[in-house]
């Protein structure tokens, strides 16, 4: 009996239901938000501890044995992702106490936030491909509602692109699941993997692999179907963007990792080659898009796209070292990117704008905030000794070892251009003097609000520093999870409980 | 908007609503082994309230309901999650069905029933929110004219 496998899904679901029950009591909702996400963080750490101690954890829901029922499976990658979900959920819950307005709370911000976290955790933990689709939908419903909270015109415009493309991806995903079921007659991922290995129709399997790649590629905002992301992420309240930026696209990346290591690992020459091109182009277009932007959150949104490229690069190279780099990159990226969005929210709270042209002089007035911006920003660009340096280093080294020189060069170039974007934000928002025609600053945040704003930013910055400075245990974790990914037999064995004949 | 206040509708609503609610509970309880269950029962029950709504208008319906539909949804979701937990104490995976027989009336009580009741409440709450919002929006437009 290992309740920790299911608790990361049940806790946010329960907190969401509870805060819906308290929809009249604002203070109670806020309390549930903090307590629920804290509980999520604690159980996710518990899960990670038991997975790294006892190996892959499996729970067959309702006691229906695999492959007939739905199994929840936590391998190291899944557990790491859930821990990151817990960290981001907790940080954003604290941050939203100070930034999400009364109106948004009245329309159900907190229940939706919990629902989103449940969807994300469910997607990371499920071992059933149709169940994965369901969690994607849970996430999509919650994120759509969060995206249009407030119903401003810009939000609607972004939301239409967001929903249209994500629904398209869901349809592709669903039809691919249907075809796959027709081919092998099972939905349990471990069982699928086992049966696909015995199948001889390689061509059809490759077609299915491509369908999954397109579906998850849209979710992950990979080239060429990424444009829903920069069109929508800068429109909702900042706590929502931070949550999306940290978690949503990474669920797509996680799904790619899961499917292309466990199920579709037959013809890596073909599928992973396409992934490699996708990764390179994703990095390049994302970073070039960011260079042309002058809005704080839009720059960051384009950088999500370019960073997704690095993670997919790790998967596409498909060597043990590359997977280590990819997993490490995901860990580093989720924390850093959320933190940058939180900083942008703080800046907006102080100055009332996201437009770089209207900002300025923040270094003078808030030197600590400037330092707290520099840590994640330089980490994103990959400067030593921060977490991003090691993440990029491992991926690039793997690229050189795999002799993929072209894409490695692109990765290095993108790092440089990322630095350019970050320095641009630094120079415009923090360094230059405040412009003459600046909008009158809104009322300064109270002491208590300042605490709530600083606390998550400082916490995440410390995480970044810890990954950078004490990287060895985290690197070991990434290495162990990559070893599990490279050996799908262990996953299959854990779920089905049988010896696997390769 | 539907003209409320016709005699036949009033009388029919008063008579049919209790019957429909009773039928919905019947559907809810027979659901585990035979056709029925929380979802369809919830739809039947919300049909009963919708009939009352057409006859007497939103305000009277809210008064009769006493609880807000949002509370029904919250309560239902809580029950749904809670029904997953009793298996934990038995050392079984979550959501494993637990059955208890209540001795005097020979009634089999179970976690799937708790889950079904949760679904019943959620379906009622969501349908009522939608229908009430539509009716109230409609009557607001009428009063503006």
CSV table of N, CA, C and O in Angstrom, one decimal, chain A residues 2-82:
chain,number,residue,atom,x,y,z
A,2,UNK,N,0.7,2.1,-1.0
A,2,UNK,CA,1.5,3.2,-1.1
A,2,UNK,C,0.6,4.5,-1.5
A,2,UNK,O,0.6,4.8,-2.6
A,3,UNK,N,0.0,5.0,-0.5
A,3,UNK,CA,-1.0,6.1,-0.8
A,3,UNK,C,-0.3,7.3,-1.4
A,3,UNK,O,-1.0,8.1,-2.1
A,4,UNK,N,1.0,7.5,-1.3
A,4,UNK,CA,1.6,8.7,-1.8
A,4,UNK,C,1.5,8.8,-3.3
A,4,UNK,O,1.7,9.8,-3.9
A,5,UNK,N,1.2,7.6,-4.0
A,5,UNK,CA,1.1,7.7,-5.5
A,5,UNK,C,-0.1,8.4,-5.9
A,5,UNK,O,-0.1,9.2,-6.9
A,6,UNK,N,-1.2,8.2,-5.2
A,6,UNK,CA,-2.4,8.9,-5.6
A,6,UNK,C,-2.7,10.2,-4.9
A,6,UNK,O,-3.5,11.0,-5.4
A,7,UNK,N,-2.1,10.4,-3.7
A,7,UNK,CA,-2.4,11.6,-2.9
A,7,UNK,C,-2.1,12.9,-3.7
A,7,UNK,O,-2.9,13.9,-3.6
A,8,UNK,N,-1.0,13.0,-4.5
A,8,UNK,CA,-0.8,14.3,-5.2
A,8,UNK,C,-1.9,14.6,-6.2
A,8,UNK,O,-2.1,15.8,-6.6
A,9,UNK,N,-2.8,13.6,-6.6
A,9,UNK,CA,-3.9,14.0,-7.4
A,9,UNK,C,-5.1,14.3,-6.5
A,9,UNK,O,-5.9,15.2,-6.7
A,10,UNK,N,-5.3,13.5,-5.4
A,10,UNK,CA,-6.5,13.6,-4.6
A,10,UNK,C,-6.4,14.9,-3.8
A,10,UNK,O,-7.5,15.6,-3.6
A,11,UNK,N,-5.3,15.3,-3.3
A,11,UNK,CA,-5.2,16.5,-2.5
A,11,UNK,C,-5.7,17.8,-3.2
A,11,UNK,O,-6.5,18.5,-2.7
A,12,UNK,N,-5.1,18.1,-4.4
A,12,UNK,CA,-5.7,19.2,-5.1
A,12,UNK,C,-7.1,19.1,-5.5
A,12,UNK,O,-7.9,20.1,-5.4
A,13,UNK,N,-7.6,17.9,-5.8
A,13,UNK,CA,-9.0,17.7,-6.1
A,13,UNK,C,-9.9,18.1,-4.9
A,13,UNK,O,-10.9,18.8,-5.0
A,14,UNK,N,-9.4,17.6,-3.7
A,14,UNK,CA,-10.1,17.8,-2.5
A,14,UNK,C,-10.1,19.3,-2.1
A,14,UNK,O,-11.1,19.9,-1.8
A,15,UNK,N,-8.9,19.9,-2.3
A,15,UNK,CA,-8.8,21.3,-1.9
A,15,UNK,C,-9.7,22.1,-2.8
A,15,UNK,O,-10.3,23.1,-2.4
A,16,UNK,N,-9.7,21.7,-4.1
A,16,UNK,CA,-10.6,22.5,-5.0
A,16,UNK,C,-12.1,22.4,-4.6
A,16,UNK,O,-12.8,23.4,-4.6
A,17,UNK,N,-12.5,21.1,-4.3
A,17,UNK,CA,-13.9,21.0,-3.9
A,17,UNK,C,-14.2,21.8,-2.6
A,17,UNK,O,-15.2,22.4,-2.5
A,18,UNK,N,-13.2,21.7,-1.7
A,18,UNK,CA,-13.4,22.4,-0.4
A,18,UNK,C,-13.5,23.9,-0.7
A,18,UNK,O,-14.3,24.6,-0.1
A,19,UNK,N,-12.6,24.5,-1.5
A,19,UNK,CA,-12.7,25.9,-1.7
A,19,UNK,C,-13.9,26.3,-2.5
A,19,UNK,O,-14.4,27.4,-2.4
A,20,UNK,N,-14.4,25.4,-3.3
A,20,UNK,CA,-15.7,25.7,-3.9
A,20,UNK,C,-16.8,25.7,-2.9
A,20,UNK,O,-17.8,26.5,-3.0
A,21,UNK,N,-16.7,24.8,-1.9
A,21,UNK,CA,-17.7,24.8,-0.8
A,21,UNK,C,-17.7,26.1,0.0
A,21,UNK,O,-18.7,26.6,0.5
A,22,UNK,N,-16.5,26.7,0.1
A,22,UNK,CA,-16.4,27.9,0.8
A,22,UNK,C,-16.4,29.1,-0.1
A,22,UNK,O,-15.7,30.1,0.1
A,23,UNK,N,-17.2,29.1,-1.1
A,23,UNK,CA,-17.1,30.1,-2.2
A,23,UNK,C,-17.5,31.5,-1.6
A,23,UNK,O,-17.2,32.5,-2.2
A,24,UNK,N,-18.2,31.5,-0.5
A,24,UNK,CA,-18.6,32.8,0.1
A,24,UNK,C,-17.5,33.4,0.9
A,24,UNK,O,-17.4,34.6,1.1
A,25,UNK,N,-16.6,32.5,1.5
A,25,UNK,CA,-15.6,33.0,2.5
A,25,UNK,C,-14.3,33.1,1.8
A,25,UNK,O,-13.6,32.1,1.6
A,26,UNK,N,-13.9,34.4,1.5
A,26,UNK,CA,-12.7,34.6,0.8
A,26,UNK,C,-11.5,34.2,1.6
A,26,UNK,O,-10.6,33.5,1.1
A,27,UNK,N,-11.5,34.5,2.9
A,27,UNK,CA,-10.3,34.1,3.7
A,27,UNK,C,-10.1,32.6,3.8
A,27,UNK,O,-9.0,32.1,3.8
A,28,UNK,N,-11.3,31.9,3.9
A,28,UNK,CA,-11.2,30.4,4.0
A,28,UNK,C,-10.6,29.9,2.7
A,28,UNK,O,-9.7,29.0,2.7
A,29,UNK,N,-11.0,30.4,1.5
A,29,UNK,CA,-10.5,30.0,0.3
A,29,UNK,C,-9.0,30.1,0.2
A,29,UNK,O,-8.2,29.3,-0.3
A,30,UNK,N,-8.5,31.3,0.7
A,30,UNK,CA,-7.1,31.6,0.7
A,30,UNK,C,-6.3,30.6,1.6
A,30,UNK,O,-5.2,30.2,1.2
A,31,UNK,N,-6.9,30.4,2.7
A,31,UNK,CA,-6.3,29.4,3.6
A,31,UNK,C,-6.2,28.0,3.0
A,31,UNK,O,-5.1,27.4,3.0
A,32,UNK,N,-7.3,27.6,2.3
A,32,UNK,CA,-7.3,26.3,1.7
A,32,UNK,C,-6.2,26.3,0.6
A,32,UNK,O,-5.5,25.3,0.4
A,33,UNK,N,-6.1,27.4,-0.1
A,33,UNK,CA,-5.1,27.4,-1.2
A,33,UNK,C,-3.7,27.2,-0.7
A,33,UNK,O,-3.0,26.4,-1.3
A,34,UNK,N,-3.4,27.9,0.4
A,34,UNK,CA,-2.0,27.7,0.9
A,34,UNK,C,-1.8,26.3,1.5
A,34,UNK,O,-0.9,25.6,1.2
A,35,UNK,N,-2.8,25.9,2.3
A,35,UNK,CA,-2.7,24.6,3.0
A,35,UNK,C,-2.7,23.5,2.0
A,35,UNK,O,-1.9,22.5,2.1
A,36,UNK,N,-3.6,23.6,1.0
A,36,UNK,CA,-3.7,22.5,0.0
A,36,UNK,C,-2.4,22.3,-0.8
A,36,UNK,O,-1.9,21.2,-1.0
A,37,UNK,N,-1.8,23.5,-1.3
A,37,UNK,CA,-0.6,23.4,-2.1
A,37,UNK,C,0.6,22.9,-1.2
A,37,UNK,O,1.4,22.2,-1.7
A,38,UNK,N,0.6,23.4,0.1
A,38,UNK,CA,1.6,22.9,0.9
A,38,UNK,C,1.6,21.4,1.1
A,38,UNK,O,2.6,20.7,1.1
A,39,UNK,N,0.3,20.9,1.3
A,39,UNK,CA,0.2,19.5,1.5
A,39,UNK,C,0.6,18.7,0.2
A,39,UNK,O,1.2,17.7,0.3
A,40,UNK,N,0.3,19.3,-0.9
A,40,UNK,CA,0.7,18.7,-2.2
A,40,UNK,C,2.2,18.6,-2.3
A,40,UNK,O,2.8,17.6,-2.6
A,41,UNK,N,2.9,19.7,-1.9
A,41,UNK,CA,4.4,19.7,-1.9
A,41,UNK,C,4.9,18.7,-1.0
A,41,UNK,O,5.8,17.9,-1.4
A,42,UNK,N,4.3,18.5,0.2
A,42,UNK,CA,4.9,17.6,1.2
A,42,UNK,C,4.7,16.1,0.7
A,42,UNK,O,5.6,15.3,0.7
A,43,UNK,N,3.5,15.8,0.2
A,43,UNK,CA,3.3,14.5,-0.3
A,43,UNK,C,4.1,14.2,-1.5
A,43,UNK,O,4.5,13.0,-1.8
A,44,UNK,N,4.4,15.2,-2.4
A,44,UNK,CA,5.2,14.9,-3.6
A,44,UNK,C,6.6,14.6,-3.1
A,44,UNK,O,7.3,13.8,-3.8
A,45,UNK,N,7.1,15.3,-2.1
A,45,UNK,CA,8.4,15.0,-1.6
A,45,UNK,C,8.5,13.5,-1.0
A,45,UNK,O,9.4,12.8,-1.2
A,46,UNK,N,7.4,13.2,-0.3
A,46,UNK,CA,7.2,11.8,0.2
A,46,UNK,C,7.3,10.8,-1.0
A,46,UNK,O,8.0,9.8,-0.9
A,47,UNK,N,6.6,11.1,-2.1
A,47,UNK,CA,6.6,10.3,-3.2
A,47,UNK,C,8.0,10.1,-3.8
A,47,UNK,O,8.4,9.0,-4.1
A,48,UNK,N,8.6,11.3,-3.9
A,48,UNK,CA,10.0,11.2,-4.5
A,48,UNK,C,10.9,10.4,-3.7
A,48,UNK,O,11.7,9.5,-4.2
A,49,UNK,N,10.8,10.5,-2.3
A,49,UNK,CA,11.6,9.8,-1.4
A,49,UNK,C,11.4,8.3,-1.6
A,49,UNK,O,12.3,7.5,-1.7
A,50,UNK,N,10.1,7.9,-1.6
A,50,UNK,CA,9.8,6.4,-1.7
A,50,UNK,C,10.2,5.9,-3.1
A,50,UNK,O,10.6,4.7,-3.2
A,51,UNK,N,10.0,6.7,-4.1
A,51,UNK,CA,10.4,6.2,-5.5
A,51,UNK,C,11.9,6.0,-5.5
A,51,UNK,O,12.4,5.0,-6.0
A,52,UNK,N,12.7,7.0,-5.0
A,52,UNK,CA,14.1,6.8,-5.1
A,52,UNK,C,14.7,5.8,-4.2
A,52,UNK,O,15.7,5.2,-4.4
A,53,UNK,N,13.9,5.4,-3.1
A,53,UNK,CA,14.3,4.3,-2.2
A,53,UNK,C,13.9,3.0,-2.8
A,53,UNK,O,14.7,2.1,-2.8
A,54,UNK,N,12.6,2.8,-3.1
A,54,UNK,CA,12.1,1.5,-3.5
A,54,UNK,C,11.9,1.2,-5.0
A,54,UNK,O,11.3,0.2,-5.3
A,55,UNK,N,12.3,2.2,-5.8
A,55,UNK,CA,12.0,2.0,-7.2
A,55,UNK,C,10.6,2.4,-7.6
A,55,UNK,O,9.9,3.1,-6.8
A,56,UNK,N,10.2,2.0,-8.8
A,56,UNK,CA,9.0,2.5,-9.4
A,56,UNK,C,7.8,2.1,-8.5
A,56,UNK,O,7.6,0.9,-8.2
A,57,UNK,N,6.9,3.1,-8.2
A,57,UNK,CA,5.7,2.8,-7.4
A,57,UNK,C,4.5,2.7,-8.3
A,57,UNK,O,4.3,3.6,-9.2
A,58,UNK,N,3.7,1.7,-8.1
A,58,UNK,CA,2.5,1.5,-8.9
A,58,UNK,C,1.3,1.3,-8.0
A,58,UNK,O,1.4,0.7,-6.9
A,59,UNK,N,0.2,2.0,-8.4
A,59,UNK,CA,-1.1,1.7,-7.7
A,59,UNK,C,-2.2,1.4,-8.7
A,59,UNK,O,-2.4,2.2,-9.6
A,60,UNK,N,-2.8,0.3,-8.5
A,60,UNK,CA,-3.9,-0.1,-9.5
A,60,UNK,C,-5.2,0.4,-8.8
A,60,UNK,O,-5.7,-0.1,-7.9
A,61,UNK,N,-5.7,1.5,-9.4
A,61,UNK,CA,-6.9,2.2,-8.8
A,61,UNK,C,-8.1,1.2,-8.8
A,61,UNK,O,-8.3,0.5,-9.7
A,62,UNK,N,-8.8,1.2,-7.6
A,62,UNK,CA,-9.9,0.4,-7.5
A,62,UNK,C,-9.6,-1.1,-7.4
A,62,UNK,O,-10.5,-2.0,-7.5
A,63,UNK,N,-8.3,-1.4,-7.3
A,63,UNK,CA,-7.8,-2.8,-7.2
A,63,UNK,C,-8.1,-3.6,-8.4
A,63,UNK,O,-8.2,-4.8,-8.4
A,64,UNK,N,-8.3,-2.9,-9.6
A,64,UNK,CA,-8.4,-3.7,-10.9
A,64,UNK,C,-7.0,-3.9,-11.4
A,64,UNK,O,-6.3,-2.9,-11.6
A,65,UNK,N,-6.7,-5.1,-11.6
A,65,UNK,CA,-5.3,-5.4,-12.0
A,65,UNK,C,-5.0,-4.8,-13.4
A,65,UNK,O,-5.9,-4.7,-14.3
A,66,UNK,N,-3.7,-4.4,-13.6
A,66,UNK,CA,-3.3,-4.0,-14.9
A,66,UNK,C,-3.3,-5.2,-15.8
A,66,UNK,O,-3.1,-6.3,-15.4
A,67,UNK,N,-3.6,-5.1,-17.1
A,67,UNK,CA,-3.9,-3.9,-17.9
A,67,UNK,C,-5.4,-3.5,-18.0
A,67,UNK,O,-5.8,-2.8,-18.9
A,68,UNK,N,-6.2,-4.0,-17.1
A,68,UNK,CA,-7.7,-3.8,-17.2
A,68,UNK,C,-8.1,-2.5,-16.6
A,68,UNK,O,-8.9,-1.8,-17.1
A,69,UNK,N,-7.6,-2.2,-15.4
A,69,UNK,CA,-8.0,-1.0,-14.8
A,69,UNK,C,-7.0,0.1,-15.1
A,69,UNK,O,-6.2,0.0,-16.0
A,70,UNK,N,-7.1,1.2,-14.4
A,70,UNK,CA,-6.2,2.4,-14.6
A,70,UNK,C,-5.2,2.3,-13.5
A,70,UNK,O,-5.5,2.2,-12.3
A,71,UNK,N,-3.9,2.3,-14.0
A,71,UNK,CA,-2.8,2.2,-13.0
A,71,UNK,C,-2.2,3.6,-12.9
A,71,UNK,O,-2.0,4.3,-13.9
A,72,UNK,N,-1.9,3.9,-11.6
A,72,UNK,CA,-1.0,5.1,-11.5
A,72,UNK,C,0.4,4.6,-11.3
A,72,UNK,O,0.7,3.7,-10.5
A,73,UNK,N,1.3,5.3,-12.0
A,73,UNK,CA,2.7,4.8,-12.0
A,73,UNK,C,3.6,6.0,-11.7
A,73,UNK,O,3.4,7.0,-12.4
A,74,UNK,N,4.4,5.9,-10.7
A,74,UNK,CA,5.4,7.0,-10.4
A,74,UNK,C,6.8,6.4,-10.6
A,74,UNK,O,7.3,5.7,-9.8
A,75,UNK,N,7.4,6.7,-11.7
A,75,UNK,CA,8.8,6.5,-11.8
A,75,UNK,C,9.6,7.7,-11.4
A,75,UNK,O,8.9,8.7,-11.1
A,76,UNK,N,10.9,7.8,-11.5
A,76,UNK,CA,11.6,8.9,-11.0
A,76,UNK,C,11.2,10.2,-11.8
A,76,UNK,O,11.0,11.2,-11.2
A,77,UNK,N,11.1,10.1,-13.1
A,77,UNK,CA,10.8,11.3,-13.9
A,77,UNK,C,9.4,11.8,-13.4
A,77,UNK,O,9.2,13.0,-13.1
A,78,UNK,N,8.4,10.9,-13.3
A,78,UNK,CA,7.1,11.3,-12.9
A,78,UNK,C,7.1,12.0,-11.5
A,78,UNK,O,6.5,13.0,-11.2
A,79,UNK,N,7.9,11.4,-10.6
A,79,UNK,CA,8.0,11.9,-9.2
A,79,UNK,C,8.6,13.3,-9.2
A,79,UNK,O,8.2,14.2,-8.5
A,80,UNK,N,9.7,13.4,-10.0
A,80,UNK,CA,10.4,14.7,-10.0
A,80,UNK,C,9.4,15.8,-10.5
A,80,UNK,O,9.3,16.9,-10.0
A,81,UNK,N,8.7,15.4,-11.6
A,81,UNK,CA,7.7,16.4,-12.1
A,81,UNK,C,6.7,16.8,-11.1
A,81,UNK,O,6.2,17.9,-11.0
A,82,UNK,N,6.2,15.8,-10.3
A,82,UNK,CA,5.2,16.1,-9.3
A,82,UNK,C,5.8,17.0,-8.2
A,82,UNK,O,5.1,17.9,-7.7
